[in-house]
Each structure stands twice: as C-alpha cells, then as structure tokens.
C-alpha cells in the first residue's frame, strides 16, 4: 500500500521531518524566504491526505473543495483563524492546533515586550550602540515602573494566565477581562474580573491576549484608547486584527496613551513604511511570541504527531475546540 501524502507549507528542519518519512510521503515547500503561493498550495493540497500549515496560509472553503483525500489540517500555531473550521468539519477533515507547548514561551515574550516598552530598552540599546552615551542626567532614558502597577489582561486563556503568574511575581495588581470568569486565577493569583470598560480605565498596562474572532475584531478602537489612562501602555501579543491601527496611531500621537509594544499587526509582515514603525514610543516585533528553538520544535513535532494519528485512524492529540 502506498504511503499517505503529507504536504508541509514551510521548510521544516530535516531532523524533525525525518522520523515521519517512514509513515508518509512528505512533500514540502522548499523556499525559506517566501511563503507558498496560492496556486501551489491548491495544487499540493488537492493531492494530499494531510496538510501542515502555518498562520499565513488561508485554508478556506474554496481550497478545501479541491481536496478529495484530505483528512487533516494541522496548524502549527495555537490560533487557527486562518482556517475555516466549519468548512473542514462538513467534509470530515480534522483541524488541529498546537496549544500548551507554546504557553509559557509566549507569556515570556509578552512580559519581555511589556518590560522593553516600559523601560525603553530598544531606544536605550540604540543609544549606546550609536555612540550617544556621553553623559549622565537624572532623567536620561527614564521609563515607567512595572512592579506594583496594575496590569489589565484582556483574554484570560492559557497564555493570559501564564502572564498573570509572571505579573504576580512582580507584585502587580492583576485585572482581567474574559468571556468567562476564571476562578483559579482569582483564587490563586488574586486576579480581579472587570468589565472591558472598567479595565481600560484602570489599568497601567493593557495587555491584549485575545484570539481574533468577529467579536474581537478591532475591539481596541478610538473609544477604547480614549478610555485608557494617559500614561497607559498598550501591549498586543495575540492578533493585530483586534486593533484599529489608525486609532492606535492617533492615540499615540495625541498622547491619549503613552506607548505600545506590538508583536502582531493587522497585516503581516508589516509594510516597512508603516507609521507605527516610525514612532519612538512603539516597540515592534515580527510575531515572535512562540519563537524559541525549544518551543518551535515542540510545535512542529505536535503538528506532525497529529497528522500521524489521524492518518492512522486515531484521534489527534489536540483537535481545535
Ligand atoms: C505562531 C501564533 O505559532 O500560535 C499562534 O497562534 O500566533 C504564533 O505562535 C506562529 O506565527 C507560527 O504560525
């Protein structure tokens, strides 16, 4: 019997892929410097039994319609907003993601981004490297404290809770907003539930960790930024589509909020001329929340394991919920 065909839309390291070659016939996009184009994806997916995707590939109804053999789409991400899950379910195609393995790593990055923004680390590093450090003055590159301040976490899922644990270690007051109450975070970390409006008004750090859904699209709009404190710092480590970027730029320009730390953008990669990239009070990262070697290996392995399970007739480890 011939082996099932698996198409992988990114160039994964051979040491990760190799153990799976005995189970599937693996075909992989081979260019590191660009994503698979839509035509190639359609062609390859149409032949495949399993597909390993990342966030940049749109797996929609039109694509799935071509796929007569496909049994699983394994996304290498906890988010799956690039996949039309209903369109997959109605064709009995499993959709899986990579939760848990990236929780702590993404929380580390979120906290690092918050600290970098508050303490102006990127500006400070450039200042030294550019040879500008010639003197001392009391307010040279003075930032804002983090300890004992109020953090407002919007989206208290696994990553939100991991950020709250870090905040607790920094003696921060923890506020959160979520669709449902999180008793454990309330009891163990002293996190306090707030309506979104109250959280925006009270928090010194507003940290967005909510997935992108029709309900959260552009939830951080002009009205939301107007509610925030003038010295508030906005952090986004989930999805850029939750933010009205024009409103954010305006709020930063007019001093309605103090600064922003962004790992995600409405369009990725962000255009090099984008106004957010020109602002000193904005720290920008290229969507590296889960990007440590350890975690990316775990994500790749989990995605491949899900494919192996489904193609051998078993349940996947991490179907999307
Ligand atoms: C992705 C992410 O893993 O997991 C997510 O939802 O946003 C990132 O961790 C990364 O962009 C690769 O798809």
Short mmCIF file of C-alpha atoms and ligand atoms in Angstrom, two decimals:
data_model
loop_
_atom_site.label_atom_id
_atom_site.label_comp_id
_atom_site.label_asym_id
_atom_site.label_seq_id
_atom_site.Cartn_x
_atom_site.Cartn_y
_atom_site.Cartn_z
CA UNK A 1 0.00 0.00 0.00
CA UNK A 2 1.38 3.42 -0.86
CA UNK A 3 2.06 5.84 1.96
CA UNK A 4 -0.30 8.77 2.53
CA UNK A 5 0.84 12.11 1.11
CA UNK A 6 1.52 14.97 3.50
CA UNK A 7 2.17 18.48 2.24
CA UNK A 8 4.06 20.86 4.54
CA UNK A 9 3.74 24.52 3.63
CA UNK A 10 7.03 25.59 5.22
CA UNK A 11 10.57 24.41 5.08
CA UNK A 12 10.90 22.39 8.29
CA UNK A 13 14.29 21.10 9.53
CA UNK A 14 15.10 17.61 8.31
CA UNK A 15 15.72 16.24 11.83
CA UNK A 16 12.06 16.95 12.70
CA UNK A 17 10.63 15.58 9.49
CA UNK A 18 12.89 12.53 9.09
CA UNK A 19 11.19 10.21 11.64
CA UNK A 20 7.89 10.73 9.83
CA UNK A 21 9.18 9.77 6.41
CA UNK A 22 8.53 6.11 7.18
CA UNK A 23 4.85 6.93 7.76
CA UNK A 24 4.11 9.39 4.97
CA UNK A 25 5.32 10.54 1.63
CA UNK A 26 6.36 14.07 2.59
CA UNK A 27 6.31 16.94 0.17
CA UNK A 28 7.46 20.31 1.47
CA UNK A 29 7.63 23.94 0.31
CA UNK A 30 11.33 24.46 -0.22
CA UNK A 31 11.93 28.21 -0.03
CA UNK A 32 12.87 29.79 3.30
CA UNK A 33 12.46 33.35 2.04
CA UNK A 34 8.82 33.33 0.94
CA UNK A 35 5.53 31.66 1.72
CA UNK A 36 3.92 29.10 -0.51
CA UNK A 37 1.89 30.78 -3.25
CA UNK A 38 -1.82 30.12 -3.50
CA UNK A 39 -1.64 28.11 -6.74
CA UNK A 40 1.00 25.74 -5.42
CA UNK A 41 -0.95 25.32 -2.19
CA UNK A 42 -4.15 24.50 -4.10
CA UNK A 43 -2.33 22.01 -6.31
CA UNK A 44 -0.49 20.29 -3.45
CA UNK A 45 -3.48 20.26 -1.09
CA UNK A 46 -5.64 18.70 -3.80
CA UNK A 47 -3.35 15.64 -3.80
CA UNK A 48 -2.67 15.45 -0.06
CA UNK A 49 -4.07 13.29 2.73
CA UNK A 50 -2.62 15.61 5.37
CA UNK A 51 -1.65 19.26 5.34
CA UNK A 52 0.67 21.04 7.78
CA UNK A 53 0.05 24.78 7.69
CA UNK A 54 1.07 27.99 9.46
CA UNK A 55 -0.88 31.19 10.01
CA UNK A 56 -0.03 32.76 6.68
CA UNK A 57 -1.96 30.13 4.69
CA UNK A 58 -5.67 30.67 4.21
CA UNK A 59 -7.37 27.29 4.34
CA UNK A 60 -10.86 28.23 3.20
CA UNK A 61 -13.90 26.60 1.66
CA UNK A 62 -12.65 27.19 -1.88
CA UNK A 63 -9.32 25.44 -1.16
CA UNK A 64 -10.90 22.55 0.74
CA UNK A 65 -13.35 21.93 -2.11
CA UNK A 66 -10.41 20.76 -4.27
CA UNK A 67 -9.18 18.30 -1.64
CA UNK A 68 -10.73 14.91 -2.18
CA UNK A 69 -8.34 12.90 0.03
CA UNK A 70 -7.60 15.36 2.79
CA UNK A 71 -8.23 14.11 6.33
CA UNK A 72 -6.35 16.61 8.48
CA UNK A 73 -5.15 20.20 8.51
CA UNK A 74 -2.59 20.54 11.30
CA UNK A 75 -1.89 24.19 12.04
CA UNK A 76 1.45 24.97 13.63
CA UNK A 77 0.04 27.61 15.96
CA UNK A 78 -2.40 27.80 18.85
CA UNK A 79 -4.55 30.20 16.81
CA UNK A 80 -6.45 28.87 13.82
CA UNK A 81 -8.09 32.00 12.43
CA UNK A 82 -6.54 31.15 9.03
CA UNK A 83 -8.67 28.00 8.78
CA UNK A 84 -12.37 27.74 8.02
CA UNK A 85 -13.09 25.09 10.64
CA UNK A 86 -16.77 24.70 9.63
CA UNK A 87 -15.81 24.13 6.01
CA UNK A 88 -13.35 21.44 7.18
CA UNK A 89 -15.83 19.77 9.59
CA UNK A 90 -18.52 19.44 6.97
CA UNK A 91 -16.03 17.45 4.87
CA UNK A 92 -14.91 15.37 7.88
CA UNK A 93 -11.46 16.93 7.83
CA UNK A 94 -9.86 17.24 11.29
CA UNK A 95 -8.31 20.56 12.26
CA UNK A 96 -5.63 20.61 14.95
CA UNK A 97 -3.54 23.32 16.59
CA UNK A 98 -0.54 23.42 18.95
CA UNK A 99 -1.79 24.65 22.34
CA UNK A 100 0.06 24.28 25.68
CA UNK A 101 3.53 23.71 24.24
CA UNK A 102 3.83 27.44 23.49
CA UNK A 103 2.03 28.90 26.50
CA UNK A 104 4.99 29.71 28.74
CA UNK A 105 7.20 30.84 25.86
CA UNK A 106 4.58 33.26 24.57
CA UNK A 107 3.98 34.54 28.10
CA UNK A 108 7.74 35.16 28.47
CA UNK A 109 7.74 37.20 25.28
CA UNK A 110 4.63 39.14 26.28
CA UNK A 111 6.23 40.07 29.57
CA UNK A 112 9.55 40.90 27.89
CA UNK A 113 7.72 43.15 25.42
CA UNK A 114 5.93 44.91 28.26
CA UNK A 115 9.20 45.47 30.08
CA UNK A 116 11.03 46.56 26.93
CA UNK A 117 8.31 49.12 26.21
CA UNK A 118 8.07 50.41 29.78
CA UNK A 119 11.84 50.66 30.27
CA UNK A 120 12.60 51.85 26.72
CA UNK A 121 15.08 49.03 26.17
CA UNK A 122 15.18 49.24 22.39
CA UNK A 123 15.81 53.00 22.42
CA UNK A 124 18.39 52.58 25.18
CA UNK A 125 20.28 49.88 23.29
CA UNK A 126 20.38 52.01 20.12
CA UNK A 127 21.54 54.97 22.21
CA UNK A 128 24.58 53.05 23.42
CA UNK A 129 25.36 51.36 20.10
CA UNK A 130 25.12 54.64 18.20
CA UNK A 131 27.76 56.18 20.49
CA UNK A 132 25.35 58.70 22.03
CA UNK A 133 26.16 57.73 25.63
CA UNK A 134 28.48 60.59 26.59
CA UNK A 135 26.97 61.82 29.83
CA UNK A 136 24.59 61.10 32.68
CA UNK A 137 21.45 63.05 33.50
CA UNK A 138 18.74 62.26 36.04
CA UNK A 139 16.03 61.55 33.52
CA UNK A 140 18.14 60.07 30.74
CA UNK A 141 16.00 57.35 29.09
CA UNK A 142 13.78 57.25 32.16
CA UNK A 143 10.96 54.78 31.73
CA UNK A 144 7.96 53.71 33.78
CA UNK A 145 7.78 51.26 36.69
CA UNK A 146 6.23 47.83 36.24
CA UNK A 147 6.28 46.48 39.80
CA UNK A 148 3.23 47.35 41.92
CA UNK A 149 1.38 48.71 38.87
CA UNK A 150 -1.95 47.46 37.50
CA UNK A 151 -1.93 45.05 34.61
CA UNK A 152 -5.20 44.55 32.72
CA UNK A 153 -5.22 41.29 30.78
CA UNK A 154 -7.80 41.11 28.02
CA UNK A 155 -8.25 37.44 27.16
CA UNK A 156 -7.54 35.24 30.17
CA UNK A 157 -6.85 31.96 28.38
CA UNK A 158 -3.81 29.76 28.92
CA UNK A 159 -1.34 32.47 27.87
CA UNK A 160 -3.23 35.16 29.81
CA UNK A 161 -2.96 33.10 32.98
CA UNK A 162 0.76 32.48 32.39
CA UNK A 163 1.27 36.26 32.00
CA UNK A 164 -0.74 36.80 35.22
CA UNK A 165 1.60 34.44 37.09
CA UNK A 166 4.57 36.49 35.93
CA UNK A 167 2.79 39.72 36.91
CA UNK A 168 2.16 38.29 40.35
CA UNK A 169 5.93 37.78 40.75
CA UNK A 170 6.35 41.49 40.01
CA UNK A 171 3.82 42.43 42.73
CA UNK A 172 1.42 43.81 40.14
CA UNK A 173 -2.31 44.20 40.73
CA UNK A 174 -3.97 41.90 38.23
CA UNK A 175 -7.21 42.82 36.49
CA UNK A 176 -8.66 40.70 33.71
CA UNK A 177 -11.48 40.65 31.22
CA UNK A 178 -12.64 37.43 29.61
CA UNK A 179 -15.80 35.82 28.21
CA UNK A 180 -15.98 33.65 31.33
CA UNK A 181 -14.75 34.11 34.89
CA UNK A 182 -11.51 32.35 35.82
CA UNK A 183 -11.92 31.17 39.41
CA UNK A 184 -8.44 29.66 39.63
CA UNK A 185 -6.70 32.87 38.58
CA UNK A 186 -8.91 34.78 41.03
CA UNK A 187 -8.18 32.44 43.95
CA UNK A 188 -4.52 31.71 43.28
CA UNK A 189 -3.26 35.00 41.85
CA UNK A 190 -5.78 37.42 43.26
CA UNK A 191 -6.81 38.41 39.72
CA UNK A 192 -9.92 40.58 39.68
CA UNK A 193 -12.55 40.44 36.94
CA UNK A 194 -13.51 43.75 35.33
CA UNK A 195 -15.81 44.77 32.51
CA UNK A 196 -13.73 45.75 29.48
CA UNK A 197 -14.57 49.43 30.03
CA UNK A 198 -13.51 49.38 33.69
CA UNK A 199 -10.29 47.50 32.89
CA UNK A 200 -9.35 50.03 30.20
CA UNK A 201 -9.96 52.90 32.58
CA UNK A 202 -7.96 51.43 35.49
CA UNK A 203 -5.01 49.52 34.02
CA UNK A 204 -1.50 50.94 33.70
CA UNK A 205 -0.70 48.13 31.24
CA UNK A 206 -3.43 46.90 28.92
CA UNK A 207 -2.32 43.54 27.53
CA UNK A 208 -4.23 42.02 24.63
CA UNK A 209 -4.13 38.21 24.54
CA UNK A 210 -7.48 37.50 22.99
CA UNK A 211 -7.94 35.49 19.78
CA UNK A 212 -9.16 37.17 16.62
CA UNK A 213 -12.87 36.44 16.13
CA UNK A 214 -15.70 38.51 14.60
CA UNK A 215 -16.44 39.73 18.17
CA UNK A 216 -12.86 40.84 18.91
CA UNK A 217 -12.13 42.41 15.51
CA UNK A 218 -10.93 45.99 16.13
CA UNK A 219 -12.10 45.85 19.75
CA UNK A 220 -9.25 48.26 20.54
CA UNK A 221 -10.70 51.25 18.69
CA UNK A 222 -10.69 55.03 19.23
CA UNK A 223 -13.23 54.72 22.03
CA UNK A 224 -11.15 52.05 23.80
CA UNK A 225 -7.94 54.10 23.61
CA UNK A 226 -9.82 57.22 24.81
CA UNK A 227 -10.85 55.29 27.93
CA UNK A 228 -7.25 54.37 28.81
CA UNK A 229 -5.07 56.41 31.15
CA UNK A 230 -2.80 58.97 29.50
CA UNK A 231 0.23 57.09 30.83
CA UNK A 232 -1.12 53.65 29.90
CA UNK A 233 1.00 51.25 27.86
CA UNK A 234 -0.76 49.00 25.35
CA UNK A 235 0.72 45.56 24.60
CA UNK A 236 -0.51 43.22 21.89
CA UNK A 237 0.82 39.66 21.61
CA UNK A 238 -2.20 37.88 20.13
CA UNK A 239 -3.60 39.16 16.84
CA UNK A 240 -3.22 42.50 15.06
CA UNK A 241 -6.78 42.37 13.78
CA UNK A 242 -8.05 43.07 17.31
CA UNK A 243 -6.72 46.62 16.93
CA UNK A 244 -7.86 49.56 14.82
CA UNK A 245 -4.30 50.60 13.96
CA UNK A 246 -5.31 54.08 12.72
CA UNK A 247 -6.94 54.71 16.09
CA UNK A 248 -3.83 53.39 17.88
CA UNK A 249 -1.55 55.69 15.87
CA UNK A 250 -3.81 58.63 16.65
CA UNK A 251 -3.91 57.78 20.38
CA UNK A 252 -0.11 57.54 20.50
CA UNK A 253 0.35 60.79 18.56
CA UNK A 254 -2.07 62.82 20.65
CA UNK A 255 -0.80 61.41 23.94
CA UNK A 256 -4.05 59.65 24.75
CA UNK A 257 -1.85 56.69 25.73
CA UNK A 258 1.89 56.68 26.42
CA UNK A 259 3.37 53.81 24.44
CA UNK A 260 2.73 50.49 22.75
CA UNK A 261 4.54 47.17 22.43
CA UNK A 262 3.38 45.15 19.45
CA UNK A 263 4.32 41.63 18.42
CA UNK A 264 1.43 41.41 15.94
CA UNK A 265 -0.06 43.63 13.25
CA UNK A 266 -3.20 43.80 11.14
CA UNK A 267 -1.11 42.88 8.10
CA UNK A 268 1.98 40.71 8.44
CA UNK A 269 4.73 41.24 7.51
CA UNK A 270 4.03 44.92 8.22
CA UNK A 271 4.89 47.37 5.44
CA UNK A 272 8.33 48.96 6.01
CA UNK A 273 6.79 52.47 5.67
CA UNK A 274 4.02 51.85 8.18
CA UNK A 275 3.59 54.85 10.55
CA UNK A 276 3.81 52.59 13.64
CA UNK A 277 7.41 51.80 12.70
CA UNK A 278 8.33 55.48 12.74
CA UNK A 279 7.27 56.11 16.36
CA UNK A 280 9.81 56.18 19.21
CA UNK A 281 7.22 55.16 21.77
CA UNK A 282 6.37 51.93 19.95
CA UNK A 283 8.34 48.69 20.22
CA UNK A 284 7.67 46.39 17.26
CA UNK A 285 8.50 42.72 16.95
CA UNK A 286 7.96 40.35 13.99
CA UNK A 287 5.38 38.00 15.61
CA UNK A 288 7.91 36.02 17.64
CA UNK A 289 5.71 35.10 20.63
CA UNK A 290 6.38 31.38 20.35
CA UNK A 291 9.76 31.67 18.66
CA UNK A 292 12.26 29.82 20.79
CA UNK A 293 14.08 26.83 19.36
CA UNK A 294 12.68 24.55 22.07
CA UNK A 295 9.09 25.61 21.53
CA UNK A 296 9.14 25.74 17.74
CA UNK A 297 10.48 22.14 17.74
CA UNK A 298 7.65 21.09 20.06
CA UNK A 299 5.10 22.82 17.80
CA UNK A 300 6.44 21.12 14.67
CA UNK A 301 6.52 17.73 16.38
CA UNK A 302 2.99 18.11 17.76
CA UNK A 303 1.62 19.08 14.34
CA UNK A 304 3.32 16.06 12.72
CA UNK A 305 2.14 13.76 15.51
CA UNK A 306 -1.45 14.92 14.98
CA UNK A 307 -1.14 14.11 11.29
CA UNK A 308 0.31 10.67 12.03
CA UNK A 309 -2.52 9.88 14.46
CA UNK A 310 -5.32 10.97 12.13
CA UNK A 311 -3.83 9.24 9.09
CA UNK A 312 -3.58 6.00 11.06
CA UNK A 313 -7.23 6.22 12.06
CA UNK A 314 -6.80 7.56 15.62
CA UNK A 315 -7.92 10.74 17.33
CA UNK A 316 -5.48 13.67 17.17
CA UNK A 317 -3.87 14.90 20.39
CA UNK A 318 -5.02 18.49 20.05
CA UNK A 319 -8.13 18.99 17.93
CA UNK A 320 -9.30 22.61 17.85
CA UNK A 321 -12.03 23.35 20.34
C1 LIG B 1 2.51 31.13 15.61
C2 LIG B 1 0.86 32.27 16.98
O1 LIG B 1 2.95 29.96 16.11
O2 LIG B 1 0.42 30.15 17.87
C3 LIG B 1 -0.05 31.19 17.41
O3 LIG B 1 -1.28 31.37 17.31
O4 LIG B 1 0.45 33.35 16.75
C4 LIG B 1 2.31 32.02 16.79
O5 LIG B 1 2.81 31.39 17.90
C5 LIG B 1 3.48 31.50 14.58
O6 LIG B 1 3.10 32.66 14.00
C6 LIG B 1 3.60 30.37 13.56
O7 LIG B 1 2.39 30.11 12.88
#
